[in-house]
mmCIF file of C-alpha atoms in Angstrom:
data_model
loop_
_atom_site.group_PDB
_atom_site.id
_atom_site.type_symbol
_atom_site.label_atom_id
_atom_site.label_comp_id
_atom_site.label_asym_id
_atom_site.label_seq_id
_atom_site.Cartn_x
_atom_site.Cartn_y
_atom_site.Cartn_z
ATOM 1 C CA MET O 1 88.782 271.986 144.865
ATOM 2 C CA GLU O 2 89.509 268.270 145.163
ATOM 3 C CA SER O 3 89.658 266.375 141.896
ATOM 4 C CA GLU O 4 87.512 263.463 143.096
ATOM 5 C CA ALA O 5 83.918 264.278 142.191
ATOM 6 C CA PRO O 6 80.926 263.276 144.311
ATOM 7 C CA ASP O 7 77.895 261.705 142.683
ATOM 8 C CA PRO O 8 75.980 264.553 140.990
ATOM 9 C CA SER O 9 72.671 262.886 141.838
ATOM 10 C CA GLN O 10 73.466 263.610 145.472
ATOM 11 C CA SER O 11 73.942 267.344 144.944
ATOM 12 C CA PHE O 12 71.912 268.828 142.108
ATOM 13 C CA LEU O 13 68.749 270.747 142.933
ATOM 14 C CA PRO O 14 67.336 273.726 141.034
ATOM 15 C CA THR O 15 67.971 277.008 142.840
ATOM 16 C CA ARG O 16 65.067 278.473 144.756
ATOM 17 C CA GLN O 17 64.427 282.191 145.138
ATOM 18 C CA SER O 18 64.996 281.850 148.889
ATOM 19 C CA LEU O 19 68.515 280.574 148.249
ATOM 20 C CA LEU O 20 69.198 283.461 145.877
ATOM 21 C CA SER O 21 68.135 285.876 148.579
ATOM 22 C CA ARG O 22 70.492 284.312 151.094
ATOM 23 C CA LEU O 23 73.357 284.314 148.613
ATOM 24 C CA ARG O 24 73.306 288.100 148.467
ATOM 25 C CA ASP O 25 75.010 287.966 151.849
ATOM 26 C CA TRP O 26 78.652 287.089 151.073
ATOM 27 C CA GLU O 27 79.164 286.043 154.696
ATOM 28 C CA ASN O 28 76.455 283.388 154.462
ATOM 29 C CA HIS O 29 78.887 280.514 153.976
ATOM 30 C CA ASP O 30 76.277 277.766 154.303
ATOM 31 C CA SER O 31 74.262 279.219 151.429
ATOM 32 C CA TRP O 32 77.318 279.531 149.228
ATOM 33 C CA ARG O 33 78.280 275.940 149.987
ATOM 34 C CA GLN O 34 74.749 274.881 149.021
ATOM 35 C CA PHE O 35 75.038 276.883 145.802
ATOM 36 C CA PHE O 36 78.390 275.288 144.987
ATOM 37 C CA ASP O 37 77.124 271.780 145.749
ATOM 38 C CA THR O 38 74.058 272.447 143.612
ATOM 39 C CA TYR O 39 75.750 273.693 140.457
ATOM 40 C CA TRP O 40 79.414 272.787 140.354
ATOM 41 C CA ARG O 41 78.981 269.482 138.528
ATOM 42 C CA LEU O 42 76.755 271.039 135.873
ATOM 43 C CA ILE O 43 79.380 273.725 135.177
ATOM 44 C CA TYR O 44 82.241 271.227 135.314
ATOM 45 C CA ASP O 45 80.609 268.828 132.841
ATOM 46 C CA LEU O 46 80.000 271.610 130.307
ATOM 47 C CA ALA O 47 83.579 272.808 130.661
ATOM 48 C CA ARG O 48 84.905 269.305 130.005
ATOM 49 C CA GLN O 49 82.582 268.853 127.021
ATOM 50 C CA SER O 50 83.957 272.104 125.608
ATOM 51 C CA GLY O 51 87.429 270.586 125.478
ATOM 52 C CA LEU O 52 88.989 271.857 128.688
ATOM 53 C CA SER O 53 91.297 269.756 130.825
ATOM 54 C CA GLU O 54 90.196 268.572 134.250
ATOM 55 C CA ALA O 55 92.246 271.275 135.974
ATOM 56 C CA ALA O 56 90.959 273.991 133.631
ATOM 57 C CA ALA O 57 87.376 272.799 134.125
ATOM 58 C CA GLN O 58 87.807 273.006 137.898
ATOM 59 C CA ASP O 59 89.121 276.545 137.476
ATOM 60 C CA VAL O 60 86.049 277.404 135.399
ATOM 61 C CA VAL O 61 83.821 276.155 138.209
ATOM 62 C CA GLN O 62 85.581 278.333 140.749
ATOM 63 C CA GLU O 63 85.695 281.394 138.478
ATOM 64 C CA THR O 64 82.006 281.024 137.655
ATOM 65 C CA VAL O 65 81.041 280.764 141.316
ATOM 66 C CA LEU O 66 83.179 283.812 142.122
ATOM 67 C CA ALA O 67 81.566 285.751 139.259
ATOM 68 C CA ALA O 68 78.146 284.777 140.588
ATOM 69 C CA ALA O 69 79.183 285.954 144.052
ATOM 70 C CA ARG O 70 80.148 289.349 142.661
ATOM 71 C CA GLN O 71 77.028 289.774 140.541
ATOM 72 C CA LEU O 72 74.275 288.144 142.598
ATOM 73 C CA PRO O 73 73.752 291.207 144.826
ATOM 74 C CA GLU O 74 72.607 293.000 141.655
ATOM 75 C CA PHE O 75 70.562 290.085 140.295
ATOM 76 C CA ARG O 76 66.797 290.499 140.355
ATOM 77 C CA TYR O 77 64.640 287.616 139.225
ATOM 78 C CA ASP O 78 62.302 288.786 136.465
ATOM 79 C CA PRO O 79 60.707 286.164 134.174
ATOM 80 C CA LYS O 80 60.330 288.805 131.449
ATOM 81 C CA ARG O 81 64.068 289.478 131.384
ATOM 82 C CA GLY O 82 65.233 285.892 131.694
ATOM 83 C CA SER O 83 65.670 283.097 134.195
ATOM 84 C CA PHE O 84 68.431 282.440 136.691
ATOM 85 C CA LYS O 85 69.227 279.353 134.647
ATOM 86 C CA ALA O 86 69.945 281.516 131.572
ATOM 87 C CA TRP O 87 71.992 283.983 133.633
ATOM 88 C CA LEU O 88 74.146 281.217 135.091
ATOM 89 C CA ARG O 89 74.556 279.700 131.615
ATOM 90 C CA LEU O 90 75.907 283.026 130.333
ATOM 91 C CA LEU O 91 78.375 283.314 133.222
ATOM 92 C CA THR O 92 79.543 279.751 132.640
ATOM 93 C CA ARG O 93 80.030 280.169 128.890
ATOM 94 C CA ARG O 94 82.051 283.357 129.350
ATOM 95 C CA ARG O 95 84.407 281.596 131.750
ATOM 96 C CA ILE O 96 84.743 278.616 129.394
ATOM 97 C CA VAL O 97 85.561 280.858 126.419
ATOM 98 C CA ASP O 98 88.170 282.681 128.526
ATOM 99 C CA ALA O 99 89.727 279.343 129.496
ATOM 100 C CA LEU O 100 89.743 278.124 125.875
ATOM 101 C CA ARG O 101 91.511 281.309 124.784
ATOM 102 C CA GLN O 102 94.088 280.808 127.504
ATOM 103 C CA GLN O 103 94.678 277.252 126.279
ATOM 104 C CA TYR O 104 95.010 278.590 122.738
ATOM 105 C CA ARG O 105 97.706 281.016 123.841
ATOM 106 C CA HIS O 106 99.591 278.012 125.185
ATOM 107 C CA GLY O 107 99.079 276.091 121.944
ATOM 108 C CA GLN O 108 96.628 273.635 123.492
ATOM 109 C CA HIS O 109 93.376 274.482 121.736
ATOM 110 C CA GLN O 110 91.913 276.135 118.657
ATOM 111 C CA GLU O 111 91.131 279.808 119.243
ATOM 112 C CA PRO O 112 87.429 280.609 119.784
ATOM 113 C CA SER O 113 86.105 282.721 116.897
ATOM 114 C CA ASP O 114 85.259 286.406 117.361
ATOM 115 C CA SER O 115 82.982 286.395 114.301
ATOM 116 C CA PRO O 116 79.455 287.509 115.329
ATOM 117 C CA LYS O 117 77.880 284.726 113.237
ATOM 118 C CA ASP O 118 80.217 282.093 114.579
ATOM 119 C CA ASP O 119 79.694 283.378 118.099
ATOM 120 C CA THR O 120 75.918 283.152 117.696
ATOM 121 C CA ASP O 121 76.225 279.602 116.401
ATOM 122 C CA ALA O 122 78.528 278.676 119.282
ATOM 123 C CA GLU O 123 76.116 280.196 121.790
ATOM 124 C CA HIS O 124 73.273 278.149 120.341
ATOM 125 C CA VAL O 125 75.302 274.933 120.515
ATOM 126 C CA PHE O 126 76.291 275.709 124.104
ATOM 127 C CA GLU O 127 72.670 276.458 125.033
ATOM 128 C CA VAL O 128 71.562 273.090 123.640
ATOM 129 C CA LYS O 129 74.288 271.311 125.634
ATOM 130 C CA TRP O 130 73.431 273.296 128.761
ATOM 131 C CA ASP O 131 69.746 272.400 128.524
ATOM 132 C CA ALA O 132 70.582 268.735 127.990
ATOM 133 C CA GLU O 133 72.886 268.665 131.027
ATOM 134 C CA TRP O 134 70.315 270.591 133.084
ATOM 135 C CA GLN O 135 67.647 267.998 132.320
ATOM 136 C CA SER O 136 70.068 265.159 133.047
ATOM 137 C CA HIS O 137 70.909 266.601 136.450
ATOM 138 C CA LEU O 138 67.228 267.263 137.102
ATOM 139 C CA ALA O 139 66.423 263.616 136.401
ATOM 140 C CA SER O 140 69.230 262.532 138.755
ATOM 141 C CA ALA O 141 67.838 264.761 141.482
ATOM 142 C CA ALA O 142 64.328 263.354 141.029
ATOM 143 C CA LEU O 143 65.664 259.803 141.178
ATOM 144 C CA ASP O 144 67.628 260.606 144.320
ATOM 145 C CA ARG O 145 64.531 262.033 146.006
ATOM 146 C CA VAL O 146 62.573 258.890 145.175
ATOM 147 C CA LYS O 147 65.405 256.744 146.536
ATOM 148 C CA LYS O 148 65.134 258.524 149.880
ATOM 149 C CA ARG O 149 61.354 258.040 150.016
ATOM 150 C CA ALA O 150 60.908 254.530 148.630
ATOM 151 C CA ASN O 151 61.282 251.142 150.250
ATOM 152 C CA PRO O 152 64.931 250.109 149.664
ATOM 153 C CA LEU O 153 63.951 246.824 148.010
ATOM 154 C CA HIS O 154 61.434 248.597 145.784
ATOM 155 C CA PHE O 155 64.022 251.130 144.708
ATOM 156 C CA GLN O 156 66.499 248.330 143.958
ATOM 157 C CA VAL O 157 63.877 246.734 141.727
ATOM 158 C CA PHE O 158 63.247 250.044 139.954
ATOM 159 C CA ASP O 159 66.955 250.791 139.579
ATOM 160 C CA LEU O 160 67.636 247.422 137.946
ATOM 161 C CA LEU O 161 64.693 247.875 135.593
ATOM 162 C CA ALA O 162 64.750 251.557 134.676
ATOM 163 C CA VAL O 163 68.393 252.502 135.131
ATOM 164 C CA GLN O 164 70.358 249.336 134.435
ATOM 165 C CA GLY O 165 67.949 247.916 131.861
ATOM 166 C CA TRP O 166 67.393 244.456 133.324
ATOM 167 C CA ALA O 167 64.501 242.325 132.113
ATOM 168 C CA PRO O 168 61.613 242.077 134.623
ATOM 169 C CA SER O 169 61.976 238.300 134.819
ATOM 170 C CA ASP O 170 65.680 238.602 135.683
ATOM 171 C CA VAL O 171 64.910 241.149 138.408
ATOM 172 C CA ALA O 172 62.215 238.917 139.878
ATOM 173 C CA LYS O 173 64.530 235.908 139.900
ATOM 174 C CA THR O 174 67.551 237.740 141.310
ATOM 175 C CA LEU O 175 65.696 239.604 144.063
ATOM 176 C CA LYS O 176 63.216 236.777 144.699
ATOM 177 C CA VAL O 177 60.227 239.024 144.053
ATOM 178 C CA ASN O 178 56.978 237.984 142.408
ATOM 179 C CA LEU O 179 56.936 239.057 138.736
ATOM 180 C CA ALA O 180 53.561 240.788 139.112
ATOM 181 C CA GLN O 181 54.991 242.760 142.028
ATOM 182 C CA VAL O 182 57.977 243.792 139.898
ATOM 183 C CA TYR O 183 55.629 245.369 137.350
ATOM 184 C CA LEU O 184 53.621 247.041 140.100
ATOM 185 C CA ILE O 185 56.752 248.504 141.710
ATOM 186 C CA ARG O 186 57.975 249.812 138.360
ATOM 187 C CA SER O 187 54.668 251.549 137.691
ATOM 188 C CA ARG O 188 54.482 253.050 141.180
ATOM 189 C CA LEU O 189 58.049 254.393 141.201
ATOM 190 C CA ARG O 190 57.763 255.749 137.670
ATOM 191 C CA ARG O 191 54.867 257.838 138.918
ATOM 192 C CA MET O 192 56.905 258.995 141.905
ATOM 193 C CA VAL O 193 59.768 260.054 139.623
ATOM 194 C CA ARG O 194 57.386 262.019 137.392
ATOM 195 C CA GLU O 195 55.935 263.757 140.449
ATOM 196 C CA GLU O 196 59.406 264.684 141.720
ATOM 197 C CA LEU O 197 60.383 266.038 138.287
ATOM 198 C CA GLU O 198 57.296 268.233 138.246
ATOM 199 C CA THR O 199 58.121 269.487 141.751
ATOM 200 C CA LEU O 200 61.723 270.247 140.838
ATOM 201 C CA GLU O 201 60.699 272.102 137.695
ATOM 202 C CA LYS O 202 58.302 274.249 139.737
ATOM 203 C CA GLU O 203 61.016 274.957 142.324
ATOM 204 C CA GLY O 204 63.578 275.913 139.706
ATOM 205 C CA ILE O 205 64.003 279.506 138.541
#
């Protein structure tokens, strides 16, 4: 995997059941590429936050995807037993712990604890981080969808306001847009982002 990372907002989408079905066919390379593009950055970011080097984090991504490839044929989506999101989180954490132990053996990291209590605490911390990253990627995906739908000038206005934190008056002056229109655009695109978030959450498993 190349070290240069593409913009995660261009790649993250929650997995749909149809994609999971296609992934059960190991020869379906397009589906596996879609899966990789969808989740690699989420896995990579958590690995880096856990203290792994860039190279080790990339290895975790690849090992997690390979583990998913081996286990997905047996995966059956059942809301009562847990979501795909939780299943992927478990796969990711196991690979990260393995990588941390390998670093420890090379004197590069503190050894992960085998204490049941400590392990439960660590799992909780990881789950909190995972959920935070998931929501961050979800927001990026919603914003990217709006960018593709909206008027380019309108999206530039919204980006300066909502993402970069510019004052409405500065946006109006810089882009030569009426101040009342700036407020209108912000309101309209905020609604579009909320709608896309709701759609993504419904599509996710």
